[in-house]
Tab-separated table of C-alpha atoms and ligand atoms in Angstrom:
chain	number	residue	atom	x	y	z
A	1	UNK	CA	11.260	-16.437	23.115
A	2	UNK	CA	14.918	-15.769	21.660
A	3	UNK	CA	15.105	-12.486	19.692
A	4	UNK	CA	17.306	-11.483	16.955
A	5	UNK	CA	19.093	-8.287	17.307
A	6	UNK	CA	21.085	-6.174	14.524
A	7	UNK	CA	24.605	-5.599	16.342
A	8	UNK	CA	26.550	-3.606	13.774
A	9	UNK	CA	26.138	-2.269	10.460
A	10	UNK	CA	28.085	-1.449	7.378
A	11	UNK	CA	28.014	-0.166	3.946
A	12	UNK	CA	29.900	1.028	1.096
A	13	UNK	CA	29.217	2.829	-2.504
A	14	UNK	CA	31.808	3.241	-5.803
A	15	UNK	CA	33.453	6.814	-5.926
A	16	UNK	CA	32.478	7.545	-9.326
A	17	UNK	CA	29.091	10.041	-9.322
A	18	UNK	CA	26.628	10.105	-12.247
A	19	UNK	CA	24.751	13.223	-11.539
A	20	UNK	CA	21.182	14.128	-13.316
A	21	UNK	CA	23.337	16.529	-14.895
A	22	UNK	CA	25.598	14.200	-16.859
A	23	UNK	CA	22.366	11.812	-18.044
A	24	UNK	CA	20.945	14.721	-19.489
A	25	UNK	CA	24.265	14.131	-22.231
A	26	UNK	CA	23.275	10.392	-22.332
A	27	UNK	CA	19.573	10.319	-23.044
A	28	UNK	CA	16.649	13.417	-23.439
A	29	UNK	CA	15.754	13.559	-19.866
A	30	UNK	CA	16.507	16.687	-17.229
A	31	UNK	CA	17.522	17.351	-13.974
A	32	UNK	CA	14.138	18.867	-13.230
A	33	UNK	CA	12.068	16.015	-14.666
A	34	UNK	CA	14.114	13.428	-12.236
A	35	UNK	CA	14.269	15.118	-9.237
A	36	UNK	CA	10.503	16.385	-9.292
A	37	UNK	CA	9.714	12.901	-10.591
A	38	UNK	CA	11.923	10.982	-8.125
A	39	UNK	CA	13.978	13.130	-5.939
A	40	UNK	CA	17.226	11.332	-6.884
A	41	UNK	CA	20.206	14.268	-8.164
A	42	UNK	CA	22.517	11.915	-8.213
A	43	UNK	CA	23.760	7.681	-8.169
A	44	UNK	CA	27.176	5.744	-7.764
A	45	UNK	CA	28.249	3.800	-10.160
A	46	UNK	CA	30.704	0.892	-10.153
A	47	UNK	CA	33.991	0.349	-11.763
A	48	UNK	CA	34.381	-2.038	-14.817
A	49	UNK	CA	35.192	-4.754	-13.261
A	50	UNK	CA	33.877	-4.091	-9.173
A	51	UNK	CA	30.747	-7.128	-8.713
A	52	UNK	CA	28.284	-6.865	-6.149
A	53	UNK	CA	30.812	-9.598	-4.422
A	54	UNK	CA	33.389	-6.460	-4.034
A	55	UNK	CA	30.605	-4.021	-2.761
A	56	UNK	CA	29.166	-6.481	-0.697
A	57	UNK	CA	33.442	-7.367	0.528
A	58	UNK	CA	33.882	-3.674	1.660
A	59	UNK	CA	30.331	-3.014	3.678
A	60	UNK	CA	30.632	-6.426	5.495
A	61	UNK	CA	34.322	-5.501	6.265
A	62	UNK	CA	32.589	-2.134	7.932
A	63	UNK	CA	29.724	-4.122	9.596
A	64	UNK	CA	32.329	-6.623	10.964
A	65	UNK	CA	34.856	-3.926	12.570
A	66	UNK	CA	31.627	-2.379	13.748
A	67	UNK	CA	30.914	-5.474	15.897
A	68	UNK	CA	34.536	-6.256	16.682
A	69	UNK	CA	34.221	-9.357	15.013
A	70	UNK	CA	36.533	-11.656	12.886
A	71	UNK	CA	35.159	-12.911	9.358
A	72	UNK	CA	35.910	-16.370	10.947
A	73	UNK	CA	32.986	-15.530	13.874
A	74	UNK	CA	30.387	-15.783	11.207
A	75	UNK	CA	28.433	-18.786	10.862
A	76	UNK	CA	25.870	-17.985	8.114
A	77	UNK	CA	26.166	-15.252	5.179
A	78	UNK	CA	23.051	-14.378	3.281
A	79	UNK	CA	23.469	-11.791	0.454
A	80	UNK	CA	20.676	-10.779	-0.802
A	81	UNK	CA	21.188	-9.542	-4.916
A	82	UNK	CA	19.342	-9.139	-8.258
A	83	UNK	CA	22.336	-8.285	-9.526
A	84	UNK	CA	24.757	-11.547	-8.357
A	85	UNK	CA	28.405	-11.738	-9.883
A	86	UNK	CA	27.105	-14.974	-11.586
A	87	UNK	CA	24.028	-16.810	-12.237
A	88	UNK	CA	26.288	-19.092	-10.200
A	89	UNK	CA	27.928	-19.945	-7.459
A	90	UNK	CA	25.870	-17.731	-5.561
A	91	UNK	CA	27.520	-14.390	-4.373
A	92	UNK	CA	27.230	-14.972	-0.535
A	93	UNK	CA	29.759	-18.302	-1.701
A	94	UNK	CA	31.889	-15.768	-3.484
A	95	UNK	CA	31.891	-13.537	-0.658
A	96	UNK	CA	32.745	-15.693	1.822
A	97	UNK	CA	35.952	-16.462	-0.001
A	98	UNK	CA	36.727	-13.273	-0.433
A	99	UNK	CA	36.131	-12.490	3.598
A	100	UNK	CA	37.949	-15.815	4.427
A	101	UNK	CA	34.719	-16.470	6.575
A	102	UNK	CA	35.610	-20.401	6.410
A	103	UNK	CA	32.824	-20.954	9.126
A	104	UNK	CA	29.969	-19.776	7.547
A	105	UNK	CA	27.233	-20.914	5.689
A	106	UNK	CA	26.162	-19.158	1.988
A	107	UNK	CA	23.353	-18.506	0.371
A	108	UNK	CA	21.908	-15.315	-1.780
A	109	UNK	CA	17.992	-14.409	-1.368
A	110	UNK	CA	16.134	-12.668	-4.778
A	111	UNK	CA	13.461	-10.715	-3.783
A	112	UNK	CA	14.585	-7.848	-5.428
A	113	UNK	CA	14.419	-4.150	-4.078
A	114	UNK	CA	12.601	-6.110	-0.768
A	115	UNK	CA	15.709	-8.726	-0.875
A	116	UNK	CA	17.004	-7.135	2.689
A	117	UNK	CA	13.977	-6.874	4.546
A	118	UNK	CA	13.749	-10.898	3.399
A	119	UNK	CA	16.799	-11.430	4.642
A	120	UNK	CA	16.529	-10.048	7.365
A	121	UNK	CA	13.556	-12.384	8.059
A	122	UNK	CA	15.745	-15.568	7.364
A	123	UNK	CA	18.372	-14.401	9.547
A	124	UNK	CA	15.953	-13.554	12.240
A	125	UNK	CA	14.528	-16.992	12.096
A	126	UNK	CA	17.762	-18.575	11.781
A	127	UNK	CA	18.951	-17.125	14.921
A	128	UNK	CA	15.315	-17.732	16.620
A	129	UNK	CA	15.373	-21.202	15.870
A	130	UNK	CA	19.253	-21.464	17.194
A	131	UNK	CA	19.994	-22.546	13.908
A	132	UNK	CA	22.673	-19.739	13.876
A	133	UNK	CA	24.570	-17.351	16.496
A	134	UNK	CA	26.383	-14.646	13.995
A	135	UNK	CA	24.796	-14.121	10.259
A	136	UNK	CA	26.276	-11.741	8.317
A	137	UNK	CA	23.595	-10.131	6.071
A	138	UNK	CA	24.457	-8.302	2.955
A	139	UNK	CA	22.504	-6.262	0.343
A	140	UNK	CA	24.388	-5.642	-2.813
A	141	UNK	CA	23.683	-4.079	-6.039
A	142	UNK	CA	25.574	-3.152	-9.565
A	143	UNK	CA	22.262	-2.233	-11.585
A	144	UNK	CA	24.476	-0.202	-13.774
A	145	UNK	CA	25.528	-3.218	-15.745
A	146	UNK	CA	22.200	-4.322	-16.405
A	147	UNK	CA	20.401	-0.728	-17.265
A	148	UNK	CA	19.801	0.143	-20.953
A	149	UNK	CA	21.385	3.717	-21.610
A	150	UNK	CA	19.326	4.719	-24.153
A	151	UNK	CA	15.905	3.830	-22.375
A	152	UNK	CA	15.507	6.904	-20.385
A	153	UNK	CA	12.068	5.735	-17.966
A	154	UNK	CA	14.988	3.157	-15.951
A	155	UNK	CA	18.433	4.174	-16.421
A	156	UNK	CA	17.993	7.440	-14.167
A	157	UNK	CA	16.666	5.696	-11.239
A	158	UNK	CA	18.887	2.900	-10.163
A	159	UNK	CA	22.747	3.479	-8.619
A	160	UNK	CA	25.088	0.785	-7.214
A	161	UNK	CA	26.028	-0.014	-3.710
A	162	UNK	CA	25.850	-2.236	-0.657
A	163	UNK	CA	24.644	-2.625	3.084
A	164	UNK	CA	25.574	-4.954	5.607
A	165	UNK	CA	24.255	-6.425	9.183
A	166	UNK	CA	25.509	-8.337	11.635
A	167	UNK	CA	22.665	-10.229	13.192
A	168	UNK	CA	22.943	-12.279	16.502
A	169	UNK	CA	21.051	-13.394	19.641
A	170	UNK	CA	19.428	-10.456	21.749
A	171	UNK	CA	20.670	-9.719	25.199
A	172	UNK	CA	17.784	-7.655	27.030
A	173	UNK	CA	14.166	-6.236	25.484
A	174	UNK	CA	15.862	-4.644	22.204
A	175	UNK	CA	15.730	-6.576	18.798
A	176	UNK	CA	13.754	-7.352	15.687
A	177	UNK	CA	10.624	-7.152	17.168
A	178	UNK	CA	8.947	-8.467	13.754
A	179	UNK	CA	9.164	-9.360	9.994
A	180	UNK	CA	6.936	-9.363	7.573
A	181	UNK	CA	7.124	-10.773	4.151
A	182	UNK	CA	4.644	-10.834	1.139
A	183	UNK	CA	4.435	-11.707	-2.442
A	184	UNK	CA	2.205	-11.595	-5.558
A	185	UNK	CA	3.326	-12.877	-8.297
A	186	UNK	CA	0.797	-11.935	-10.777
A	187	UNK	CA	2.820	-8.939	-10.850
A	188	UNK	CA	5.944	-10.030	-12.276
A	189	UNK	CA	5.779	-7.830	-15.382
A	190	UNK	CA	6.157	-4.678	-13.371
A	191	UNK	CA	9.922	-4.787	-13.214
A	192	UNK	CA	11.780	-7.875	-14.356
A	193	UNK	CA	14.904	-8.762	-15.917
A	194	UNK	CA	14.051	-11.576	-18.118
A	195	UNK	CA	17.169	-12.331	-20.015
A	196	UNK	CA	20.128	-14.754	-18.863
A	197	UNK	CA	17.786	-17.355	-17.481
A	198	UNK	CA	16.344	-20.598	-18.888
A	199	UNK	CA	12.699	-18.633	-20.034
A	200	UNK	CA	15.351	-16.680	-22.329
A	201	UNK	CA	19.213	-17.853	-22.434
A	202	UNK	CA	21.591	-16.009	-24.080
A	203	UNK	CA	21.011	-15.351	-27.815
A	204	UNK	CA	21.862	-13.340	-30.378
A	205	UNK	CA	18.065	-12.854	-30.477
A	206	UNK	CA	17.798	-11.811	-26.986
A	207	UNK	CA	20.668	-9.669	-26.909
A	208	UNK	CA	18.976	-8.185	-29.980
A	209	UNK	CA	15.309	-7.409	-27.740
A	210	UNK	CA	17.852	-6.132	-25.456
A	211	UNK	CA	16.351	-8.865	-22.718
A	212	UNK	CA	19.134	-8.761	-20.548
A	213	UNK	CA	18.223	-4.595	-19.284
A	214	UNK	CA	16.004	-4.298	-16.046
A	215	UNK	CA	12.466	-3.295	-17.500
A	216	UNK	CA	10.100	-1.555	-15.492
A	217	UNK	CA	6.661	-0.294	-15.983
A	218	UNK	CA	7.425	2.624	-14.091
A	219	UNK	CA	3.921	4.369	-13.737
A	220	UNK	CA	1.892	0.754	-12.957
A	221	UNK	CA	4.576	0.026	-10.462
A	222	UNK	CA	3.811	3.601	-8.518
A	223	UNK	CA	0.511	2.872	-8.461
A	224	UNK	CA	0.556	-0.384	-6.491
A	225	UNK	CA	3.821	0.766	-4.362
A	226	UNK	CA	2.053	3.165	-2.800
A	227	UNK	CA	-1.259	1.430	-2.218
A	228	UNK	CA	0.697	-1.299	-0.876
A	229	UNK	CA	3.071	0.380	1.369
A	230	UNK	CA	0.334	2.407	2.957
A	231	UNK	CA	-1.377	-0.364	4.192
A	232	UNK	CA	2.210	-2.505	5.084
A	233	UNK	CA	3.238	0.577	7.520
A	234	UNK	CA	0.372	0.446	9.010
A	235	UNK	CA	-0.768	-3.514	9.537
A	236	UNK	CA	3.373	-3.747	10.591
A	237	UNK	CA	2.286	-1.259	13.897
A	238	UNK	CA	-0.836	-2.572	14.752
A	239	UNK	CA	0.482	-6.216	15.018
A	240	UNK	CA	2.411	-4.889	17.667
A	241	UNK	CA	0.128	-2.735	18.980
A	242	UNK	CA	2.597	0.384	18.340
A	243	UNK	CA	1.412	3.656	17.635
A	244	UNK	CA	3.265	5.899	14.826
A	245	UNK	CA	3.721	8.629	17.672
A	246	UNK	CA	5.919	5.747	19.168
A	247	UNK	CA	7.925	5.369	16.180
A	248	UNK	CA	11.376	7.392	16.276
A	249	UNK	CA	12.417	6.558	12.866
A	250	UNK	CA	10.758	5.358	9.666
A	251	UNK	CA	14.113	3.741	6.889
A	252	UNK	CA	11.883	3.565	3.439
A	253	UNK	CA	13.146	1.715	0.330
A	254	UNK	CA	14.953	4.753	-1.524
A	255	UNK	CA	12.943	4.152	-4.548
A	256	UNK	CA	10.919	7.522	-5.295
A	257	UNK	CA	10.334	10.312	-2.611
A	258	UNK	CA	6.674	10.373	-3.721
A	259	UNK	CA	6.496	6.905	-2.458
A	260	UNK	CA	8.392	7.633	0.475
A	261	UNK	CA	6.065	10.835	1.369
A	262	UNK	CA	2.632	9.354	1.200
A	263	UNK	CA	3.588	6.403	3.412
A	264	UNK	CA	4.790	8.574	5.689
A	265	UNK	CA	1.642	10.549	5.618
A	266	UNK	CA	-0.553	7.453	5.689
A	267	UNK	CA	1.335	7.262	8.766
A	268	UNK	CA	1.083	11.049	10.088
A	269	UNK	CA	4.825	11.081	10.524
A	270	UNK	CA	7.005	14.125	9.912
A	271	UNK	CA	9.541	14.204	7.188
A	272	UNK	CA	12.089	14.359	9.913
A	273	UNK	CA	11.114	11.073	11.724
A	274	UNK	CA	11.725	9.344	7.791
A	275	UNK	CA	15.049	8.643	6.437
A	276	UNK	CA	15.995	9.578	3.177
A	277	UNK	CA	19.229	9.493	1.027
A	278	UNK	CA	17.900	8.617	-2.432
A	279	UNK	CA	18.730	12.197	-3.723
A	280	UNK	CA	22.867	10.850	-3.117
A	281	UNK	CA	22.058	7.489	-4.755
A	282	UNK	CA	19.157	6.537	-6.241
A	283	UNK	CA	17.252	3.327	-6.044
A	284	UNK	CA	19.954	0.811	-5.217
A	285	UNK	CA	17.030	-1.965	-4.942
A	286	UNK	CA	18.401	-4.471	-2.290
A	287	UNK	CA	21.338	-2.001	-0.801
A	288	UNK	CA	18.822	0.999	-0.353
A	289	UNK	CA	17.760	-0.178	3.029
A	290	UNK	CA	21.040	-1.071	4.852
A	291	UNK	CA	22.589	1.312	3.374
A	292	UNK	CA	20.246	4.356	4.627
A	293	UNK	CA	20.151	2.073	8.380
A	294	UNK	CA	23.931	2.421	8.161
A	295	UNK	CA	24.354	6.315	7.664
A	296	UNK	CA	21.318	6.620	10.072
A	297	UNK	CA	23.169	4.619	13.102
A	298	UNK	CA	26.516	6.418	11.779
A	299	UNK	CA	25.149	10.062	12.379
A	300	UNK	CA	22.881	8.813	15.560
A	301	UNK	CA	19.801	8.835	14.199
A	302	UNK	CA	18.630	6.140	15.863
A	303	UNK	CA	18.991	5.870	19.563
A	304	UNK	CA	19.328	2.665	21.707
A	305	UNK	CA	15.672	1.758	22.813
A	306	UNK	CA	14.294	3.839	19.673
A	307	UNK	CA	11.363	2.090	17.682
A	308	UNK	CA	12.680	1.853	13.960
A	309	UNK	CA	10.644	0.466	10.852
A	310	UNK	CA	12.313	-0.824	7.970
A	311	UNK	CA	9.735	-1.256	4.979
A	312	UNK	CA	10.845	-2.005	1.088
A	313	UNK	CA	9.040	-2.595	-1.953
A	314	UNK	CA	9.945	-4.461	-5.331
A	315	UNK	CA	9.725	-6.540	-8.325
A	316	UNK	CA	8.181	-9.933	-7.671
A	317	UNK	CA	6.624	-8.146	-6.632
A	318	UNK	CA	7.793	-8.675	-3.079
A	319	UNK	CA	7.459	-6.358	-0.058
A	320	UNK	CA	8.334	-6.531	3.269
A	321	UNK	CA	8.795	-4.786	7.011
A	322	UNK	CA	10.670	-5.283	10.133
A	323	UNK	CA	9.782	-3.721	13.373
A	324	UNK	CA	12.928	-3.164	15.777
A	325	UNK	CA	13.755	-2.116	19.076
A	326	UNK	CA	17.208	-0.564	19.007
B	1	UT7	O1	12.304	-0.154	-6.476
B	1	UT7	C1	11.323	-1.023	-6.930
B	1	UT7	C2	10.026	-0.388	-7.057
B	1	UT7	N1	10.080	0.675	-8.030
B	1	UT7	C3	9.364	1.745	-7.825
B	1	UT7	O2	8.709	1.853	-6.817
B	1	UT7	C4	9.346	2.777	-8.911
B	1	UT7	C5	7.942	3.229	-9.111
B	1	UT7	N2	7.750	4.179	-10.178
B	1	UT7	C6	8.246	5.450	-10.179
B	1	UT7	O3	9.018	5.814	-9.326
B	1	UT7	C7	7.705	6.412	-11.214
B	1	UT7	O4	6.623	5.808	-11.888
B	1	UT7	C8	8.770	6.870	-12.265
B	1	UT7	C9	9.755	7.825	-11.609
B	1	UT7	C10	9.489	5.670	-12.835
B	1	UT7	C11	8.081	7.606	-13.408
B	1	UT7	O5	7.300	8.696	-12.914
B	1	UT7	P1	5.793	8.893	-13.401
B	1	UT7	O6	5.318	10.139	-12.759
B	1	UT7	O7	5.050	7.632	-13.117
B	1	UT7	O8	5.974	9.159	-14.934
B	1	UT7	P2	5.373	8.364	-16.193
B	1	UT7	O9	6.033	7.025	-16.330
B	1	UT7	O10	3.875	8.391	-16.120
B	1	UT7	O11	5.845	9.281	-17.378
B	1	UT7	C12	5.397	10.646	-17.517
B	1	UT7	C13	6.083	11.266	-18.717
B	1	UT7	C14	5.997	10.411	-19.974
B	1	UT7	O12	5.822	11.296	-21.073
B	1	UT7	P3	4.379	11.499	-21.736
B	1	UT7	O13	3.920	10.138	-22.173
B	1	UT7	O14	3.529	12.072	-20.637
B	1	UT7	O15	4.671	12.440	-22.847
B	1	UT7	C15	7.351	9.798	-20.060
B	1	UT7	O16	7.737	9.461	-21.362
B	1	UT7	O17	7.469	11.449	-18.455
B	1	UT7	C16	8.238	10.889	-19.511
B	1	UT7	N3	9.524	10.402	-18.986
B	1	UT7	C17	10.615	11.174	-18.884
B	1	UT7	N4	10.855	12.461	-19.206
B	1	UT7	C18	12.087	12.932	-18.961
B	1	UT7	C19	9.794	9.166	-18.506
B	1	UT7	N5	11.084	9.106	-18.100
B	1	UT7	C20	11.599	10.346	-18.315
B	1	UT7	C21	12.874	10.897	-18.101
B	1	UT7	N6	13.063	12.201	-18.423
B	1	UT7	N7	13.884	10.202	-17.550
């Protein structure tokens, strides 16, 4: 059977740094509360006017060089975004302007904070199926526009950013081994943002219940991450009959380094066989993953024929894993 194999990554954050330090003048929180709560110090935020189009523009750029390829090589994009540049056209369409990629196919895929490990499914499938030879997958985030400053429980956990993938047929044993996908929607509450769509268009109203801010029930949310991820690590091995010993890196959702530490444990796997860069940028939902594969294959983490897991966890809620061979 045809496997799909990640060829080249990419990814890209804004310059400007909001540290714990400089939140502590927006709303009553510390830097001690958020990094023992979280382990974030610090998150990127975008300029004005940069849309998760222009993050997504500059880490595909980097995944494309990466490969050697041209824009015009590409012959699907999937973004994945809860943030999108518009409700729409979709920003995978925008993108692909932007990138000139005239070839290509364009869609976006919601699934929140677990959007890349979904697309990373779809593109898997799409090359599987032959339905596709080069797809160009893209995580992008600007939460900062949609976070409530004076609500202090979200606005310190999520920073802007994007990760990128090329994705094409494997040559040889080394691929995406698996995906795995899963949803429950009798979550949704946990983490939604319920404004802008047709449950609640724009109103003066719902400007006024301040609908169009991410809300999160942060403590619930914990609670059934970590339940859930324990059990994803470990189901995601055993389908392929992998043992954690086997497993050279683990490349968590950046979402709270509690989370990321008892899956790892569930797991028996040292700290330094688990990826982490949340304390840099926070909990970039849909970028955290290709981001953190990107500055893991950048400063050779990851090694070719290395086992790597990629898991995530979000609103939806969604969650999701991919098993690959490097
Ligand atoms: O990426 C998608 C998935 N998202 C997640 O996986 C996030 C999951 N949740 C979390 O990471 C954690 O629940 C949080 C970091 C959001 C919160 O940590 P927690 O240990 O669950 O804290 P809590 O919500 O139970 O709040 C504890 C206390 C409360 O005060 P009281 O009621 O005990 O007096 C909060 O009001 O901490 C207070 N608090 C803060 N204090 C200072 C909440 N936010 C802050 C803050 N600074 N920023």
């Amino acid at each position: 059977m045809l496997r799909a194999r990640i060829v080249s990554t990419g990814s890209y954050v804004p310059e400007k740094i909001l540290t714990n330090h400089d939140l502590e003048k927006i709303v009553d929180t510390s830097d001690e509360w958020i990094f023992e709560r979280t382990g974030i110090r610090q998150r990127r935020m975008a300029a004005p006017k940069q849309t998760a189009s222009d993050l997504a523009y500059e880490a595909s750029k980097a995944a494309l060089d990466a490969a050697g390829l041209k824009p015009s090589n590409l012959d699907l994009i999937v973004v994945a975004t809860s943030t999108p540049d518009m409700l729409f056209p979709s920003t995978a369409c925008i993108l692909q302007e932007k990138l000139g990629a005239k070839n290509a196919a364009a869609f976006d895929v919601n699934a929140a904070c677990s959007g890349f490990v979904y697309g990373l499914s779809v593109a898997e499938a799409y090359i599987k199926s032959s339905l596709a030879e080069r797809v160009l997958l893209v995580g992008s985030e600007v939460f900062s526009k949609f976070l409530d400053w004076e609500d202090r429980t979200t606005c310190v956990l999520f920073g802007d950013g994007a990760g990128a993938v090329v994705v094409e047929p494997a040559k040889g044993d080394s691929g995406i081994i698996s995906t795995h996908i899963y949803s429950d929607g009798k979550h949704q509450d946990l983490i939604m943002l319920p404004g802008g769509g047709s449950k609640y268009p724009p109103s003066e109203e719902s400007l006024k219940k301040k609908r169009h801010y991410i809300k999160m029930k942060g403590n619930e949310t914990f609670k059934v991450a970590v339940k859930t991820l324990e059990k994803l690590v470990v189901d995601t091995l055993k389908k392929n009959n992998i043992k954690p010993s086997q497993l050279a890196l683990l490349i968590p959702h950046q979402a709270n380094m509690r989370i990321i530490k008892a899956t790892a444990k569930r797991l028996g796997l040292p700290m330094d066989r688990v990826f982490t860069n949340l304390e840099k940028y926070g909990n970039t939902s849909a970028a955290s993953v290709p981001i953190a594969l990107d500055e893991a294959v950048r400063t050779q983490r990851i090694k070719k024929g290395d086992y790597v897991m990629l898991e995530a966890f979000g609103g939806g809620l969604t969650w999701a894993s991919a098993l690959i061979k490097w």
